[in-house]
């Protein structure tokens, strides 16, 4: 198997190892050249990384950990129990141990957890020739060479330069002559979610990370941001589907764990839907007197649930992209109020036309008060679609306000909420509009 690894990219080797059985995978990993092991290791799934770590000798593990990129190593340590983190850090050399401890010391949700100290920094008094010599000496260990970061004598970031500006300048030109003192940086304590927005806004491949005093402590590259965004979006999509987020990929999650992750929300939603039956029981008299009302229950509750799910999808995605904040709730309320009224009116008119055509064409006999029934259905659709739209739009704001992830306002959750309340609205409107006629 080892020969089939020759001339492959580390990511391809990792992919081949992933499909192997436990023992065969470990044997093949051990047979890789030392300089390749760390590169391949960084591309493996965290679950497989932990399996391989357990199979390595102290010297092999030390070799892998010391050669891992600091950001990849920090991500690995996040999956370790405390005892294994302590054990692993003690295997690092002095320089790497200091870097690891520095990165782990930051809060889990701050951008510093994604940074790497592997970058090229230069001084404003350096000439272009000095910079090029510096790059040749240290460039191989840098995470990226797209940007060079300029610091003063106190390691405070004062500017950055694209590599192209250095390559196009004369050898004797000083860095200070190329500076414009216009640069982007992120504070080390900035939440990762905010860092997503900064990367998106400035379209950068790498952004420097500084302390509150402006000292340059690392950089975060776009690939690390993309990886973390993929994890976040996967979690949000799973929550939005009405389940807990998976700790592992779908294919690696055991069936019992998959059932456990899904069962909780299903039970909650099932209990919620039971209130739908309770609501209908409360209106037994109305249904008994006008059975025709029951014909439109699926139409009514599905329209409200669908409009609520649409609104929730739009607002949750807008939150994720940073398009709206908590303070924008009134703007969203006004916008969704108009949208809900318009959508409800459209569906109400269609419902009215449908009942009229069926009655006039003899496809169904709604009885003497068919027009009043049609008006009741149309008005109910307007109110329930409006209610569903406002519920779907505002529930994410409420969850965000009390500290929960807005993605928890999943489609099933909003649909269940609107189903139960929609029935109450429907039969209340019917009782009022058909009183003295059918009821």
Coordinates of C-alpha atoms in Angstrom, one line a residue:
X1 CA 0.0 0.0 0.0
X2 CA 2.9 2.3 0.8
X3 CA 4.0 2.4 -2.8
X4 CA 0.6 3.7 -3.9
X5 CA 1.3 6.8 -1.7
X6 CA 4.3 7.9 -3.6
X7 CA 4.0 11.3 -5.3
X8 CA 0.5 11.9 -3.8
X9 CA -0.5 15.1 -2.1
X10 CA -0.9 14.7 1.7
X11 CA -4.6 15.4 1.4
X12 CA -4.9 12.4 -1.0
X13 CA -2.9 10.2 1.3
X14 CA -5.2 11.1 4.2
X15 CA -8.2 10.3 2.1
X16 CA -6.8 6.9 1.2
X17 CA -5.9 6.2 4.9
X18 CA -9.4 7.2 6.0
X19 CA -11.1 4.3 4.1
X20 CA -8.8 1.7 5.6
X21 CA -9.5 -0.4 8.7
X22 CA -8.1 0.7 12.0
X23 CA -5.0 -1.6 12.1
X24 CA -4.1 -1.2 8.4
X25 CA -4.5 2.5 8.6
X26 CA -2.1 2.8 11.6
X27 CA 0.5 0.5 9.9
X28 CA 0.4 2.6 6.7
X29 CA 0.7 5.8 8.6
X30 CA 3.7 4.5 10.6
X31 CA 5.4 3.6 7.3
X32 CA 5.2 7.2 5.9
X33 CA 8.4 9.3 5.8
X34 CA 8.8 11.5 8.9
X35 CA 8.5 14.7 6.9
X36 CA 5.2 13.5 5.4
X37 CA 3.5 12.3 8.6
X38 CA 2.7 15.7 10.0
X39 CA 1.4 17.0 6.7
X40 CA -0.9 13.9 6.3
X41 CA -2.0 14.0 9.9
X42 CA -3.3 17.6 9.6
X43 CA -5.7 16.5 6.8
X44 CA -7.2 13.6 8.8
X45 CA -10.6 13.7 10.6
X46 CA -10.2 14.5 14.3
X47 CA -11.6 11.1 15.3
X48 CA -9.0 9.3 13.2
X49 CA -6.3 11.6 14.5
X50 CA -7.1 10.5 18.1
X51 CA -6.9 6.9 17.0
X52 CA -3.5 7.4 15.5
X53 CA -2.2 9.3 18.5
X54 CA -3.0 6.3 20.7
X55 CA -1.0 4.1 18.4
X56 CA 2.2 6.2 18.3
X57 CA 5.2 5.9 20.5
X58 CA 6.2 9.0 22.5
X59 CA 9.0 9.8 20.0
X60 CA 6.7 9.4 17.0
X61 CA 4.0 11.5 18.6
X62 CA 6.5 14.2 19.5
X63 CA 7.7 14.2 15.9
X64 CA 4.2 14.7 14.6
X65 CA 3.0 17.3 17.1
X66 CA 6.2 19.4 16.8
X67 CA 5.8 19.5 13.0
X68 CA 2.1 20.2 12.9
X69 CA 1.0 23.8 12.1
X70 CA 0.1 25.5 15.4
X71 CA -3.5 26.2 14.3
X72 CA -4.0 22.5 13.3
X73 CA -2.4 21.4 16.6
X74 CA -4.7 23.7 18.6
X75 CA -7.7 22.3 16.8
X76 CA -6.5 18.8 17.6
X77 CA -6.0 19.6 21.3
X78 CA -9.5 20.9 21.5
X79 CA -10.8 17.3 21.0
X80 CA -8.5 15.8 23.6
X81 CA -9.3 15.2 27.3
X82 CA -7.3 17.4 29.7
X83 CA -5.0 14.6 30.7
X84 CA -4.0 13.9 27.0
X85 CA -3.5 17.6 26.4
X86 CA -1.1 17.9 29.3
X87 CA 0.7 14.7 28.2
X88 CA 1.0 15.9 24.5
X89 CA 2.2 19.4 25.4
X90 CA 5.0 17.9 27.5
X91 CA 6.2 16.1 24.3
X92 CA 6.7 19.4 22.5
X93 CA 10.0 21.2 22.4
X94 CA 10.4 24.5 24.3
X95 CA 9.5 26.7 21.3
X96 CA 6.4 24.7 20.2
X97 CA 5.3 24.3 23.8
X98 CA 5.3 28.1 24.3
X99 CA 3.3 28.5 21.1
X100 CA 0.8 25.8 22.1
X101 CA 0.2 27.2 25.5
X102 CA -0.3 30.7 24.1
X103 CA -2.9 29.5 21.7
X104 CA -4.8 27.3 24.1
X105 CA -5.0 30.1 26.6
X106 CA -7.5 32.0 24.5
X107 CA -11.3 31.4 24.8
X108 CA -12.7 28.7 22.5
X109 CA -14.9 31.1 20.5
X110 CA -12.2 33.8 19.9
X111 CA -10.3 34.2 16.6
X112 CA -7.0 33.6 18.3
X113 CA -7.8 29.9 18.5
X114 CA -7.5 29.8 14.7
X115 CA -4.3 31.9 14.4
X116 CA -0.8 30.7 13.5
X117 CA 2.5 32.4 14.4
X118 CA 4.1 31.2 11.2
X119 CA 4.3 34.4 9.1
X120 CA 6.9 36.8 7.8
X121 CA 7.4 40.1 9.7
X122 CA 9.7 42.8 8.7
X123 CA 10.8 46.3 9.8
X124 CA 10.2 49.6 8.1
X125 CA 14.0 50.3 7.9
X126 CA 14.6 47.1 5.9
X127 CA 15.4 47.4 2.2
X128 CA 13.7 45.3 -0.4
X129 CA 16.9 43.3 -0.7
X130 CA 16.9 42.6 3.1
X131 CA 13.3 41.5 2.9
X132 CA 14.0 39.1 0.0
X133 CA 16.9 37.5 1.9
X134 CA 14.7 37.2 5.0
X135 CA 12.0 35.5 2.9
X136 CA 14.5 33.0 1.5
X137 CA 15.7 32.2 5.0
X138 CA 12.3 31.8 6.8
X139 CA 9.7 31.6 4.0
X140 CA 9.5 27.8 4.0
X141 CA 7.9 27.8 7.5
X142 CA 5.4 30.6 6.8
X143 CA 1.7 29.8 6.5
X144 CA 1.5 32.3 3.6
X145 CA 3.8 34.6 1.7
X146 CA 1.0 36.7 0.1
X147 CA 1.4 39.3 2.8
X148 CA 4.4 40.6 4.8
X149 CA 3.7 42.3 8.2
X150 CA 5.6 45.3 9.3
X151 CA 6.2 45.8 13.0
X152 CA 8.1 48.4 15.1
X153 CA 10.7 47.8 17.7
X154 CA 8.0 46.9 20.2
X155 CA 6.4 44.3 17.9
X156 CA 3.4 46.6 17.3
X157 CA 1.9 46.1 13.9
X158 CA 2.2 49.3 11.8
X159 CA 1.4 48.1 8.3
X160 CA 1.4 45.2 5.9
X161 CA 2.5 44.8 2.3
X162 CA 1.5 42.4 -0.5
X163 CA 4.4 40.3 -1.8
X164 CA 3.9 41.8 -5.2
X165 CA 4.8 45.3 -4.0
X166 CA 8.2 43.9 -2.8
X167 CA 8.9 41.9 -6.0
X168 CA 8.2 45.0 -8.2
X169 CA 10.3 47.4 -6.1
X170 CA 14.0 48.2 -6.5
X171 CA 16.4 46.3 -4.3
X172 CA 17.5 49.5 -2.5
X173 CA 14.0 50.8 -1.8
X174 CA 13.2 50.9 1.9
X175 CA 10.0 49.3 3.3
X176 CA 9.0 52.6 4.7
X177 CA 8.7 54.1 1.2
X178 CA 6.2 51.4 0.2
X179 CA 4.0 51.8 3.3
X180 CA 0.7 53.6 3.3
X181 CA -0.2 52.9 6.9
X182 CA -3.6 51.5 5.8
X183 CA -4.0 48.0 7.1
X184 CA -6.6 45.6 8.5
X185 CA -6.2 43.7 11.7
X186 CA -8.3 41.7 14.2
X187 CA -8.0 41.8 18.0
X188 CA -7.1 38.4 19.4
X189 CA -10.2 38.3 21.6
X190 CA -12.6 39.0 18.7
X191 CA -15.3 36.3 18.4
X192 CA -14.9 34.0 15.5
X193 CA -18.3 35.0 14.1
X194 CA -17.2 38.6 13.8
X195 CA -13.9 37.5 12.1
X196 CA -16.1 35.8 9.4
X197 CA -17.6 39.1 8.6
X198 CA -14.2 40.9 8.5
X199 CA -12.8 38.3 6.1
X200 CA -15.9 38.6 3.9
X201 CA -15.8 42.4 3.9
X202 CA -12.2 42.8 3.0
X203 CA -11.8 39.7 0.8
X204 CA -8.3 38.9 2.3
X205 CA -6.4 35.6 2.2
X206 CA -4.8 36.4 5.5
X207 CA -5.4 39.0 8.3
X208 CA -3.0 39.7 11.2
X209 CA -4.1 39.2 14.8
X210 CA -3.0 41.7 17.4
X211 CA -3.4 42.2 21.2
X212 CA -5.4 45.1 22.6
X213 CA -2.1 47.1 22.5
X214 CA -1.6 46.4 18.8
X215 CA 1.2 43.8 19.3
X216 CA 1.3 41.3 16.4
X217 CA 0.8 37.8 17.8
X218 CA -0.2 35.8 14.7
X219 CA -2.3 35.6 11.5
X220 CA -5.4 33.8 10.4
X221 CA -5.7 32.6 6.9
X222 CA -8.7 32.2 4.7
X223 CA -8.5 28.4 4.6
X224 CA -8.9 28.2 8.4
X225 CA -11.8 30.6 8.3
X226 CA -13.5 28.5 5.5
X227 CA -13.0 25.3 7.5
X228 CA -14.6 26.9 10.6
X229 CA -17.5 28.4 8.6
X230 CA -18.2 24.9 7.1
X231 CA -18.4 23.5 10.6
X232 CA -20.7 26.4 11.7
X233 CA -23.0 26.1 8.7
X234 CA -23.2 22.3 9.1
X235 CA -24.3 22.7 12.7
X236 CA -26.8 25.3 11.8
X237 CA -28.3 23.2 9.0
X238 CA -28.6 20.2 11.3
X239 CA -30.3 22.3 14.0
X240 CA -32.6 23.9 11.4
X241 CA -33.7 20.4 10.4
X242 CA -34.9 19.9 14.0
X243 CA -32.1 17.9 15.6
X244 CA -28.9 18.3 17.6
X245 CA -25.7 18.9 15.7
X246 CA -23.6 15.8 15.0
X247 CA -20.2 15.6 16.7
X248 CA -18.8 13.5 13.8
X249 CA -19.7 13.3 10.1
X250 CA -22.9 11.5 9.2
X251 CA -21.0 8.4 7.9
X252 CA -18.9 8.1 11.1
X253 CA -21.8 8.6 13.5
X254 CA -23.0 5.3 15.1
X255 CA -26.7 4.5 14.5
X256 CA -27.5 4.7 18.3
X257 CA -25.9 8.2 18.5
X258 CA -27.8 9.3 15.3
X259 CA -31.1 8.2 16.9
X260 CA -30.3 9.9 20.2
X261 CA -29.5 13.2 18.4
X262 CA -32.8 13.1 16.4
X263 CA -35.1 11.6 19.0
X264 CA -35.1 14.5 21.5
X265 CA -36.4 17.1 19.0
X266 CA -38.8 14.7 17.5
X267 CA -40.4 14.0 20.9
X268 CA -40.6 17.7 21.7
X269 CA -42.2 18.4 18.3
X270 CA -44.6 15.4 18.7
X271 CA -45.7 16.6 22.1
X272 CA -46.2 20.1 20.5
X273 CA -48.3 18.6 17.7
X274 CA -50.5 16.8 20.3
X275 CA -51.8 20.3 21.2
X276 CA -53.2 20.4 17.6
X277 CA -55.5 17.5 18.5
X278 CA -56.4 19.3 21.8
X279 CA -57.2 22.5 19.9
X280 CA -59.5 20.6 17.5
X281 CA -61.2 18.8 20.4
X282 CA -62.0 22.2 21.9
X283 CA -63.9 23.1 18.7
X284 CA -65.8 19.9 18.5
X285 CA -69.1 21.7 18.5
X286 CA -68.2 23.9 15.6
X287 CA -66.8 20.9 13.6
X288 CA -69.9 18.9 14.3
X289 CA -72.2 21.7 13.1
X290 CA -70.1 22.5 10.0
X291 CA -68.1 19.5 9.0
X292 CA -67.0 21.4 5.9
X293 CA -64.6 23.4 8.1
X294 CA -62.5 20.3 8.8
X295 CA -61.9 20.0 5.1
X296 CA -59.7 23.1 5.1
X297 CA -57.7 22.3 8.2
X298 CA -54.7 20.9 6.3
X299 CA -54.8 23.8 3.9
X300 CA -54.9 26.4 6.7
X301 CA -52.2 25.0 9.0
X302 CA -49.8 24.0 6.2
X303 CA -50.0 27.6 4.7
X304 CA -49.2 29.1 8.1
X305 CA -46.4 26.6 8.8
X306 CA -44.9 27.1 5.3
X307 CA -44.9 30.9 5.7
X308 CA -43.3 30.6 9.1
X309 CA -40.6 28.3 7.9
X310 CA -39.8 30.7 5.0
X311 CA -39.5 33.6 7.3
X312 CA -37.4 31.7 9.8
X313 CA -35.0 30.6 7.0
X314 CA -34.5 34.1 5.8
X315 CA -33.9 35.6 9.2
X316 CA -31.6 32.9 10.5
X317 CA -29.5 33.1 7.3
X318 CA -29.4 36.9 7.6
X319 CA -28.1 36.5 11.2
X320 CA -25.4 34.1 10.0
X321 CA -24.3 36.5 7.3
X322 CA -24.2 39.4 9.6
X323 CA -26.9 41.3 7.6
X324 CA -29.0 42.0 10.6
X325 CA -28.5 42.4 14.3
X326 CA -30.7 42.3 17.4
X327 CA -31.4 46.0 17.1
X328 CA -32.9 45.4 13.6
X329 CA -36.0 43.6 15.0
X330 CA -38.3 46.5 14.4
X331 CA -37.1 46.8 10.7
X332 CA -37.7 43.1 10.2
X333 CA -41.1 43.3 11.9
X334 CA -42.3 46.0 9.6
X335 CA -40.9 44.3 6.5
X336 CA -42.4 40.9 7.4
X337 CA -45.7 42.5 8.4
X338 CA -46.1 43.8 4.9
X339 CA -44.8 40.6 3.4
X340 CA -47.1 38.5 5.5
X341 CA -50.2 40.6 4.6
X342 CA -49.3 40.4 0.9
X343 CA -48.6 36.7 0.9
X344 CA -51.7 36.0 3.0
X345 CA -53.9 38.1 0.6
X346 CA -52.5 36.2 -2.4
X347 CA -53.3 32.8 -0.8
X348 CA -56.7 34.1 0.5
X349 CA -57.7 35.2 -3.0
X350 CA -56.6 31.8 -4.5
X351 CA -58.6 30.0 -1.8
X352 CA -61.7 32.2 -2.5
X353 CA -61.4 31.5 -6.2
X354 CA -60.9 27.8 -5.7
X355 CA -64.1 27.4 -3.5
X356 CA -66.1 29.5 -6.0
X357 CA -65.1 27.5 -9.0
X358 CA -65.7 24.2 -7.3
X359 CA -69.1 25.4 -6.1
X360 CA -70.2 26.9 -9.5
X361 CA -68.8 24.0 -11.5
X362 CA -70.6 21.5 -9.3
X363 CA -67.4 19.8 -8.3
X364 CA -68.4 20.0 -4.6
X365 CA -71.4 21.3 -2.8
X366 CA -70.4 23.5 0.1
X367 CA -74.0 24.2 1.0
X368 CA -76.2 27.2 1.2
X369 CA -73.6 29.4 2.8
X370 CA -70.8 28.5 0.5
X371 CA -69.8 32.2 -0.1
X372 CA -69.6 32.9 3.6
X373 CA -67.4 29.8 4.0
X374 CA -65.2 31.0 1.1
X375 CA -64.8 34.4 2.8
X376 CA -64.0 32.7 6.1
X377 CA -61.3 30.6 4.5
X378 CA -59.8 33.6 2.7
X379 CA -59.7 35.8 5.8
X380 CA -58.3 33.0 7.9
X381 CA -55.5 32.5 5.4
X382 CA -54.6 36.2 5.5
X383 CA -54.5 36.2 9.3
X384 CA -52.7 32.8 9.7
X385 CA -50.1 33.5 7.0
X386 CA -49.4 36.8 8.6
X387 CA -49.1 35.2 12.0
X388 CA -46.8 32.5 10.6
X389 CA -44.6 35.0 8.9
X390 CA -44.2 37.2 12.0
X391 CA -43.6 34.1 14.2
X392 CA -40.9 32.8 11.9
X393 CA -39.2 36.1 11.7
X394 CA -39.3 37.1 15.4
X395 CA -38.6 33.8 17.1
X396 CA -34.9 33.9 16.0
X397 CA -34.6 37.4 17.6
X398 CA -36.1 36.1 20.8
X399 CA -33.7 33.2 20.9
X400 CA -30.7 35.4 20.2
X401 CA -31.8 37.8 22.9
X402 CA -31.9 35.1 25.6
X403 CA -28.6 33.7 24.5
X404 CA -29.6 30.7 22.3
X405 CA -28.5 30.0 18.7
X406 CA -31.2 31.4 16.3
X407 CA -30.8 28.2 14.3
X408 CA -32.7 26.5 17.1
X409 CA -35.8 28.1 15.6
X410 CA -35.9 25.2 13.1
X411 CA -38.5 24.8 10.5
X412 CA -40.2 22.0 12.4
X413 CA -40.3 24.1 15.6
X414 CA -41.9 27.1 13.8
X415 CA -44.3 24.9 11.9
X416 CA -45.4 23.2 15.1
X417 CA -45.9 26.5 16.8
X418 CA -48.0 27.9 13.9
X419 CA -50.0 24.7 13.5
X420 CA -51.3 24.8 17.0
X421 CA -52.0 28.6 17.1
X422 CA -53.2 28.6 13.5
X423 CA -56.0 26.2 14.4
X424 CA -57.2 28.4 17.2
X425 CA -57.1 31.4 14.9
X426 CA -59.0 29.5 12.2
X427 CA -61.8 28.2 14.3
X428 CA -62.1 31.5 16.2
X429 CA -62.6 33.4 12.9
X430 CA -65.0 30.7 11.7
X431 CA -67.1 30.9 14.9
X432 CA -67.3 34.7 14.5
X433 CA -68.1 34.9 10.8
X434 CA -70.4 31.9 10.5
X435 CA -72.3 32.6 13.7
X436 CA -76.1 32.5 13.1
X437 CA -75.5 30.7 9.8
X438 CA -73.7 27.4 10.0
X439 CA -72.8 27.8 13.6

